Amino acid sequence: EPEVTQTPSHQVTQMGQEVILRCVPISNHLYFYWYRQILGQKVEFLVSFYNNEISEKSEIFDDQFSVERPDGSNFTLKIRSTKLEDSAMYFCASRRDSSADTQYFGPGTRLTVL
Amino acid sequence: AQSVTQLGSHVSVSEGALVLLRCNYSSSVPPYLFWYVQYPNQGLQLLLKYTSAATLVKGINGFEAEFKKSETSFHLTKPSAHMSDAAEYFCAVSDRSSNTGKLIFGQGTTLQVKP
């Protein structure tokens, strides 16, 4: 069964450094998402991406964040200058088409900012 | 704005007992409704979803949920808990009129199953 994959599984970085989190969505899916889950808190929407552009972003997704689908396969989330409060589990998700379709989630990348 | 409330951050049941996890939503129009499960150190897996038609939805692993518009609820049930059901459960909603389909999650409920 196709699945969403994410790399790395765990990333440790120093405050102020740039990080890139990588995701490979399911191949025939058209909509892509990033969510995050701070330890002990609920899963929060960050951004959605469709047709090679951002379709919606949350208040969390400020100028420090960017997304890219560089090669038709990978979907990346970049944090330009990490802060301590960016420490969280980041989930990538994808869905095929209709908003009624299931969003399939990857296993997540745990980001630790020191 | 849509919101989701899960009553009870922690639910504990005995093996073989009924599981009931509560979810209420706030939305002017009934949204799409989802239940996801998260096992330790894993991603989110869809248990079931309500998109239209049948209000009683059956999912994987013996779980089901009933959409009740009058109560704005979508509670998750399982007749008999198994040890392997111990996990974090998230209720989520998606706006039917939205093309982006972003999910808004509840706080989550940790299910503990005692032997």
PDB file of C-alpha atoms in Angstrom:
ATOM      1  CA  GLU A   1       0.000   0.000   0.000  1.00  0.00           C
ATOM      2  CA  PRO A   2       1.411   3.427  -0.913  1.00  0.00           C
ATOM      3  CA  GLU A   3       2.497   5.556   1.997  1.00  0.00           C
ATOM      4  CA  VAL A   4       3.857   8.982   2.817  1.00  0.00           C
ATOM      5  CA  THR A   5       7.495   8.932   3.858  1.00  0.00           C
ATOM      6  CA  GLN A   6       9.469  11.535   5.776  1.00  0.00           C
ATOM      7  CA  THR A   7      13.151  12.097   6.417  1.00  0.00           C
ATOM      8  CA  PRO A   8      14.885  12.418   8.753  1.00  0.00           C
ATOM      9  CA  SER A   9      12.970  10.805  11.583  1.00  0.00           C
ATOM     10  CA  HIS A  10      14.780  13.002  14.100  1.00  0.00           C
ATOM     11  CA  GLN A  11      16.633  16.261  13.534  1.00  0.00           C
ATOM     12  CA  VAL A  12      18.603  18.101  16.181  1.00  0.00           C
ATOM     13  CA  THR A  13      19.730  21.632  15.409  1.00  0.00           C
ATOM     14  CA  GLN A  14      21.065  24.729  17.092  1.00  0.00           C
ATOM     15  CA  MET A  15      18.876  27.796  17.480  1.00  0.00           C
ATOM     16  CA  GLY A  16      19.244  30.082  14.486  1.00  0.00           C
ATOM     17  CA  GLN A  17      20.179  27.317  12.059  1.00  0.00           C
ATOM     18  CA  GLU A  18      18.215  26.445   8.951  1.00  0.00           C
ATOM     19  CA  VAL A  19      16.537  23.066   8.658  1.00  0.00           C
ATOM     20  CA  ILE A  20      14.852  21.307   5.781  1.00  0.00           C
ATOM     21  CA  LEU A  21      12.350  18.566   6.455  1.00  0.00           C
ATOM     22  CA  ARG A  22      11.636  16.237   3.589  1.00  0.00           C
ATOM     23  CA  CYS A  23       8.537  14.340   2.569  1.00  0.00           C
ATOM     24  CA  VAL A  24       7.605  12.086  -0.315  1.00  0.00           C
ATOM     25  CA  PRO A  25       3.818  12.148  -0.709  1.00  0.00           C
ATOM     26  CA  ILE A  26       1.808   9.381  -2.333  1.00  0.00           C
ATOM     27  CA  SER A  27       2.488   9.564  -6.051  1.00  0.00           C
ATOM     28  CA  ASN A  28      -0.967  10.317  -7.511  1.00  0.00           C
ATOM     29  CA  HIS A  29      -1.951  12.778  -4.802  1.00  0.00           C
ATOM     30  CA  LEU A  30      -2.522  16.424  -5.633  1.00  0.00           C
ATOM     31  CA  TYR A  31      -2.773  18.154  -2.257  1.00  0.00           C
ATOM     32  CA  PHE A  32       0.055  18.335   0.259  1.00  0.00           C
ATOM     33  CA  TYR A  33       0.178  19.497   3.840  1.00  0.00           C
ATOM     34  CA  TRP A  34       2.438  20.167   6.771  1.00  0.00           C
ATOM     35  CA  TYR A  35       1.199  19.928  10.338  1.00  0.00           C
ATOM     36  CA  ARG A  36       3.057  20.134  13.588  1.00  0.00           C
ATOM     37  CA  GLN A  37       2.505  18.750  17.065  1.00  0.00           C
ATOM     38  CA  ILE A  38       4.295  20.341  19.988  1.00  0.00           C
ATOM     39  CA  LEU A  39       4.851  17.789  22.739  1.00  0.00           C
ATOM     40  CA  GLY A  40       1.666  17.266  24.726  1.00  0.00           C
ATOM     41  CA  GLN A  41      -0.414  19.504  22.468  1.00  0.00           C
ATOM     42  CA  LYS A  42      -2.771  18.968  19.586  1.00  0.00           C
ATOM     43  CA  VAL A  43      -1.851  18.615  15.943  1.00  0.00           C
ATOM     44  CA  GLU A  44      -1.876  22.031  14.224  1.00  0.00           C
ATOM     45  CA  PHE A  45      -2.209  22.879  10.556  1.00  0.00           C
ATOM     46  CA  LEU A  46       0.708  24.812   9.063  1.00  0.00           C
ATOM     47  CA  VAL A  47       0.248  24.963   5.314  1.00  0.00           C
ATOM     48  CA  SER A  48      -1.459  23.385   2.329  1.00  0.00           C
ATOM     49  CA  PHE A  49       0.016  23.202  -1.166  1.00  0.00           C
ATOM     50  CA  TYR A  50      -1.710  22.577  -4.468  1.00  0.00           C
ATOM     51  CA  ASN A  51      -0.753  23.109  -8.088  1.00  0.00           C
ATOM     52  CA  ASN A  52       2.730  24.236  -7.088  1.00  0.00           C
ATOM     53  CA  GLU A  53       1.628  27.004  -4.800  1.00  0.00           C
ATOM     54  CA  ILE A  54       0.484  27.574  -1.254  1.00  0.00           C
ATOM     55  CA  SER A  55      -3.305  27.353  -1.075  1.00  0.00           C
ATOM     56  CA  GLU A  56      -3.644  28.182   2.599  1.00  0.00           C
ATOM     57  CA  LYS A  57      -1.372  28.857   5.546  1.00  0.00           C
ATOM     58  CA  SER A  58      -1.905  29.327   9.243  1.00  0.00           C
ATOM     59  CA  GLU A  59      -0.739  32.143  11.493  1.00  0.00           C
ATOM     60  CA  ILE A  60       2.102  29.894  12.611  1.00  0.00           C
ATOM     61  CA  PHE A  61       3.484  29.761   9.072  1.00  0.00           C
ATOM     62  CA  ASP A  62       5.355  33.073   9.120  1.00  0.00           C
ATOM     63  CA  ASP A  63       8.222  34.339   6.962  1.00  0.00           C
ATOM     64  CA  GLN A  64      10.614  31.890   8.603  1.00  0.00           C
ATOM     65  CA  PHE A  65       8.802  29.004   6.944  1.00  0.00           C
ATOM     66  CA  SER A  66       8.688  28.015   3.309  1.00  0.00           C
ATOM     67  CA  VAL A  67       7.593  24.995   1.313  1.00  0.00           C
ATOM     68  CA  GLU A  68       8.688  23.657  -2.003  1.00  0.00           C
ATOM     69  CA  ARG A  69       8.002  20.791  -4.357  1.00  0.00           C
ATOM     70  CA  PRO A  70      11.284  20.873  -6.245  1.00  0.00           C
ATOM     71  CA  ASP A  71      11.058  17.825  -8.451  1.00  0.00           C
ATOM     72  CA  GLY A  72       7.485  16.533  -8.615  1.00  0.00           C
ATOM     73  CA  SER A  73       8.276  13.949  -5.983  1.00  0.00           C
ATOM     74  CA  ASN A  74       9.600  15.570  -2.832  1.00  0.00           C
ATOM     75  CA  PHE A  75       7.759  18.109  -0.720  1.00  0.00           C
ATOM     76  CA  THR A  76       9.937  20.078   1.672  1.00  0.00           C
ATOM     77  CA  LEU A  77       9.433  22.356   4.642  1.00  0.00           C
ATOM     78  CA  LYS A  78      12.236  24.822   5.356  1.00  0.00           C
ATOM     79  CA  ILE A  79      12.638  26.749   8.561  1.00  0.00           C
ATOM     80  CA  ARG A  80      15.135  29.539   7.910  1.00  0.00           C
ATOM     81  CA  SER A  81      16.244  30.410  11.423  1.00  0.00           C
ATOM     82  CA  THR A  82      15.005  27.964  14.002  1.00  0.00           C
ATOM     83  CA  LYS A  83      13.769  29.013  17.418  1.00  0.00           C
ATOM     84  CA  LEU A  84      13.427  26.961  20.570  1.00  0.00           C
ATOM     85  CA  GLU A  85       9.649  27.000  20.161  1.00  0.00           C
ATOM     86  CA  ASP A  86       9.940  25.308  16.761  1.00  0.00           C
ATOM     87  CA  SER A  87      10.748  22.073  18.582  1.00  0.00           C
ATOM     88  CA  ALA A  88       7.908  19.740  17.652  1.00  0.00           C
ATOM     89  CA  MET A  89       6.913  16.727  15.604  1.00  0.00           C
ATOM     90  CA  TYR A  90       6.280  17.758  12.013  1.00  0.00           C
ATOM     91  CA  PHE A  91       3.902  15.674   9.932  1.00  0.00           C
ATOM     92  CA  CYS A  92       3.546  15.702   6.195  1.00  0.00           C
ATOM     93  CA  ALA A  93       0.242  14.592   4.677  1.00  0.00           C
ATOM     94  CA  SER A  94      -1.208  14.203   1.219  1.00  0.00           C
ATOM     95  CA  ARG A  95      -4.606  13.562  -0.315  1.00  0.00           C
ATOM     96  CA  ARG A  96      -5.676  12.610  -3.768  1.00  0.00           C
ATOM     97  CA  ASP A  97      -8.297  15.117  -4.777  1.00  0.00           C
ATOM     98  CA  SER A  98     -11.646  15.914  -3.152  1.00  0.00           C
ATOM     99  CA  SER A  99     -11.692  17.420   0.309  1.00  0.00           C
ATOM    100  CA  ALA A 100     -13.678  14.356   1.366  1.00  0.00           C
ATOM    101  CA  ASP A 101     -10.718  12.180   0.498  1.00  0.00           C
ATOM    102  CA  THR A 102      -8.548  10.856   3.261  1.00  0.00           C
ATOM    103  CA  GLN A 103      -5.391  12.693   4.197  1.00  0.00           C
ATOM    104  CA  TYR A 104      -2.579  10.197   4.610  1.00  0.00           C
ATOM    105  CA  PHE A 105       0.073  11.123   7.129  1.00  0.00           C
ATOM    106  CA  GLY A 106       3.750  10.331   7.223  1.00  0.00           C
ATOM    107  CA  PRO A 107       5.471   9.052  10.363  1.00  0.00           C
ATOM    108  CA  GLY A 108       6.745  12.512  11.245  1.00  0.00           C
ATOM    109  CA  THR A 109      10.059  14.233  11.851  1.00  0.00           C
ATOM    110  CA  ARG A 110      10.902  15.111  15.419  1.00  0.00           C
ATOM    111  CA  LEU A 111      12.707  18.469  15.395  1.00  0.00           C
ATOM    112  CA  THR A 112      14.677  19.417  18.479  1.00  0.00           C
ATOM    113  CA  VAL A 113      16.076  22.941  18.637  1.00  0.00           C
ATOM    114  CA  LEU A 114      18.778  23.475  21.255  1.00  0.00           C
TER     115      LEU A 114
ATOM    116  CA  ALA B   1     -14.365  29.368  12.800  1.00  0.00           C
ATOM    117  CA  GLN B   2     -14.500  25.626  13.158  1.00  0.00           C
ATOM    118  CA  SER B   3     -13.363  23.952  16.336  1.00  0.00           C
ATOM    119  CA  VAL B   4     -13.254  20.482  17.817  1.00  0.00           C
ATOM    120  CA  THR B   5     -13.577  19.491  21.448  1.00  0.00           C
ATOM    121  CA  GLN B   6     -12.647  16.102  22.776  1.00  0.00           C
ATOM    122  CA  LEU B   7     -14.016  15.546  26.246  1.00  0.00           C
ATOM    123  CA  GLY B   8     -11.554  13.703  28.421  1.00  0.00           C
ATOM    124  CA  SER B   9      -7.856  13.904  27.702  1.00  0.00           C
ATOM    125  CA  HIS B  10      -7.388  10.484  29.254  1.00  0.00           C
ATOM    126  CA  VAL B  11      -9.774   7.512  29.216  1.00  0.00           C
ATOM    127  CA  SER B  12      -9.053   4.237  30.964  1.00  0.00           C
ATOM    128  CA  VAL B  13     -11.026   1.034  30.337  1.00  0.00           C
ATOM    129  CA  SER B  14     -10.588  -2.612  31.146  1.00  0.00           C
ATOM    130  CA  GLU B  15      -9.883  -5.099  28.399  1.00  0.00           C
ATOM    131  CA  GLY B  16     -13.212  -6.257  26.965  1.00  0.00           C
ATOM    132  CA  ALA B  17     -15.095  -3.165  28.115  1.00  0.00           C
ATOM    133  CA  LEU B  18     -16.859  -0.628  25.942  1.00  0.00           C
ATOM    134  CA  VAL B  19     -14.742   2.187  24.568  1.00  0.00           C
ATOM    135  CA  LEU B  20     -16.392   5.602  24.201  1.00  0.00           C
ATOM    136  CA  LEU B  21     -14.359   8.598  23.106  1.00  0.00           C
ATOM    137  CA  ARG B  22     -16.249  11.847  22.788  1.00  0.00           C
ATOM    138  CA  CYS B  23     -15.958  14.484  20.090  1.00  0.00           C
ATOM    139  CA  ASN B  24     -18.034  17.602  19.550  1.00  0.00           C
ATOM    140  CA  TYR B  25     -17.570  20.097  16.787  1.00  0.00           C
ATOM    141  CA  SER B  26     -18.513  23.697  16.307  1.00  0.00           C
ATOM    142  CA  SER B  27     -19.420  24.692  12.778  1.00  0.00           C
ATOM    143  CA  SER B  28     -22.275  26.491  11.080  1.00  0.00           C
ATOM    144  CA  VAL B  29     -22.428  23.769   8.434  1.00  0.00           C
ATOM    145  CA  PRO B  30     -21.792  20.111   9.273  1.00  0.00           C
ATOM    146  CA  PRO B  31     -18.199  19.444   8.297  1.00  0.00           C
ATOM    147  CA  TYR B  32     -16.418  16.321   7.189  1.00  0.00           C
ATOM    148  CA  LEU B  33     -15.438  14.427  10.335  1.00  0.00           C
ATOM    149  CA  PHE B  34     -12.519  12.122  10.930  1.00  0.00           C
ATOM    150  CA  TRP B  35     -11.036   9.982  13.660  1.00  0.00           C
ATOM    151  CA  TYR B  36      -7.323   9.301  13.564  1.00  0.00           C
ATOM    152  CA  VAL B  37      -5.257   7.060  15.840  1.00  0.00           C
ATOM    153  CA  GLN B  38      -1.630   7.607  16.764  1.00  0.00           C
ATOM    154  CA  TYR B  39       0.363   4.732  18.217  1.00  0.00           C
ATOM    155  CA  PRO B  40       3.550   5.574  20.116  1.00  0.00           C
ATOM    156  CA  ASN B  41       6.278   6.950  17.871  1.00  0.00           C
ATOM    157  CA  GLN B  42       4.136   6.608  14.773  1.00  0.00           C
ATOM    158  CA  GLY B  43       2.177   8.893  12.474  1.00  0.00           C
ATOM    159  CA  LEU B  44      -1.559   9.391  12.296  1.00  0.00           C
ATOM    160  CA  GLN B  45      -3.670   6.609  10.851  1.00  0.00           C
ATOM    161  CA  LEU B  46      -7.268   7.085   9.718  1.00  0.00           C
ATOM    162  CA  LEU B  47      -9.777   5.034  11.686  1.00  0.00           C
ATOM    163  CA  LEU B  48     -12.916   6.263   9.941  1.00  0.00           C
ATOM    164  CA  LYS B  49     -14.547   9.283   8.396  1.00  0.00           C
ATOM    165  CA  TYR B  50     -17.963  10.809   7.860  1.00  0.00           C
ATOM    166  CA  THR B  51     -18.456  12.637   4.595  1.00  0.00           C
ATOM    167  CA  SER B  52     -22.137  12.164   3.730  1.00  0.00           C
ATOM    168  CA  ALA B  53     -25.073   9.761   3.714  1.00  0.00           C
ATOM    169  CA  ALA B  54     -24.847   7.111   6.434  1.00  0.00           C
ATOM    170  CA  THR B  55     -24.556   8.662   9.867  1.00  0.00           C
ATOM    171  CA  LEU B  56     -23.174   5.486  11.420  1.00  0.00           C
ATOM    172  CA  VAL B  57     -19.700   4.942  10.107  1.00  0.00           C
ATOM    173  CA  LYS B  58     -17.689   1.780  10.535  1.00  0.00           C
ATOM    174  CA  GLY B  59     -13.936   1.891  10.554  1.00  0.00           C
ATOM    175  CA  ILE B  60     -10.946  -0.315  11.035  1.00  0.00           C
ATOM    176  CA  ASN B  61     -10.179  -2.436  14.083  1.00  0.00           C
ATOM    177  CA  GLY B  62     -13.840  -2.692  15.094  1.00  0.00           C
ATOM    178  CA  PHE B  63     -14.349   1.019  15.727  1.00  0.00           C
ATOM    179  CA  GLU B  64     -17.406   2.946  14.664  1.00  0.00           C
ATOM    180  CA  ALA B  65     -18.749   6.451  15.105  1.00  0.00           C
ATOM    181  CA  GLU B  66     -22.138   8.066  14.779  1.00  0.00           C
ATOM    182  CA  PHE B  67     -22.699  11.535  13.411  1.00  0.00           C
ATOM    183  CA  LYS B  68     -25.458  13.339  15.325  1.00  0.00           C
ATOM    184  CA  LYS B  69     -26.212  16.702  13.826  1.00  0.00           C
ATOM    185  CA  SER B  70     -28.573  17.743  16.612  1.00  0.00           C
ATOM    186  CA  GLU B  71     -25.835  17.182  19.168  1.00  0.00           C
ATOM    187  CA  THR B  72     -22.949  18.313  16.909  1.00  0.00           C
ATOM    188  CA  SER B  73     -21.199  15.143  17.962  1.00  0.00           C
ATOM    189  CA  PHE B  74     -19.156  12.367  16.398  1.00  0.00           C
ATOM    190  CA  HIS B  75     -18.330  10.000  19.252  1.00  0.00           C
ATOM    191  CA  LEU B  76     -16.093   6.998  18.668  1.00  0.00           C
ATOM    192  CA  THR B  77     -17.038   3.605  20.098  1.00  0.00           C
ATOM    193  CA  LYS B  78     -15.814   0.047  20.182  1.00  0.00           C
ATOM    194  CA  PRO B  79     -17.828  -2.689  21.917  1.00  0.00           C
ATOM    195  CA  SER B  80     -14.875  -4.527  23.410  1.00  0.00           C
ATOM    196  CA  ALA B  81     -11.475  -2.981  24.079  1.00  0.00           C
ATOM    197  CA  HIS B  82      -8.288  -4.832  23.274  1.00  0.00           C
ATOM    198  CA  MET B  83      -4.873  -4.166  24.727  1.00  0.00           C
ATOM    199  CA  SER B  84      -3.646  -3.152  21.280  1.00  0.00           C
ATOM    200  CA  ASP B  85      -6.164  -0.267  21.231  1.00  0.00           C
ATOM    201  CA  ALA B  86      -4.035   1.691  23.687  1.00  0.00           C
ATOM    202  CA  ALA B  87      -3.060   4.827  21.757  1.00  0.00           C
ATOM    203  CA  GLU B  88      -3.827   8.513  21.255  1.00  0.00           C
ATOM    204  CA  TYR B  89      -7.053   9.244  19.383  1.00  0.00           C
ATOM    205  CA  PHE B  90      -7.726  12.469  17.521  1.00  0.00           C
ATOM    206  CA  CYS B  91     -11.004  13.789  16.195  1.00  0.00           C
ATOM    207  CA  ALA B  92     -10.679  16.191  13.273  1.00  0.00           C
ATOM    208  CA  VAL B  93     -12.931  18.266  11.043  1.00  0.00           C
ATOM    209  CA  SER B  94     -12.628  19.666   7.566  1.00  0.00           C
ATOM    210  CA  ASP B  95     -14.755  22.388   6.028  1.00  0.00           C
ATOM    211  CA  ARG B  96     -16.903  20.994   3.194  1.00  0.00           C
ATOM    212  CA  SER B  97     -16.728  24.240   1.276  1.00  0.00           C
ATOM    213  CA  SER B  98     -12.967  24.528   1.486  1.00  0.00           C
ATOM    214  CA  ASN B  99     -10.811  23.406  -1.419  1.00  0.00           C
ATOM    215  CA  THR B 100      -7.747  23.181   0.768  1.00  0.00           C
ATOM    216  CA  GLY B 101      -9.279  20.544   3.012  1.00  0.00           C
ATOM    217  CA  LYS B 102      -7.124  21.407   5.991  1.00  0.00           C
ATOM    218  CA  LEU B 103      -7.853  19.390   9.103  1.00  0.00           C
ATOM    219  CA  ILE B 104      -8.584  20.985  12.442  1.00  0.00           C
ATOM    220  CA  PHE B 105      -7.815  18.617  15.277  1.00  0.00           C
ATOM    221  CA  GLY B 106      -9.096  18.190  18.782  1.00  0.00           C
ATOM    222  CA  GLN B 107      -6.767  17.962  21.749  1.00  0.00           C
ATOM    223  CA  GLY B 108      -6.619  14.195  21.587  1.00  0.00           C
ATOM    224  CA  THR B 109      -7.641  11.478  24.012  1.00  0.00           C
ATOM    225  CA  THR B 110      -5.215   8.948  25.391  1.00  0.00           C
ATOM    226  CA  LEU B 111      -6.844   5.547  25.704  1.00  0.00           C
ATOM    227  CA  GLN B 112      -5.428   3.240  28.332  1.00  0.00           C
ATOM    228  CA  VAL B 113      -6.540  -0.397  28.341  1.00  0.00           C
ATOM    229  CA  LYS B 114      -6.051  -2.302  31.574  1.00  0.00           C
ATOM    230  CA  PRO B 115      -5.731  -6.085  31.639  1.00  0.00           C
TER     231      PRO B 115
END
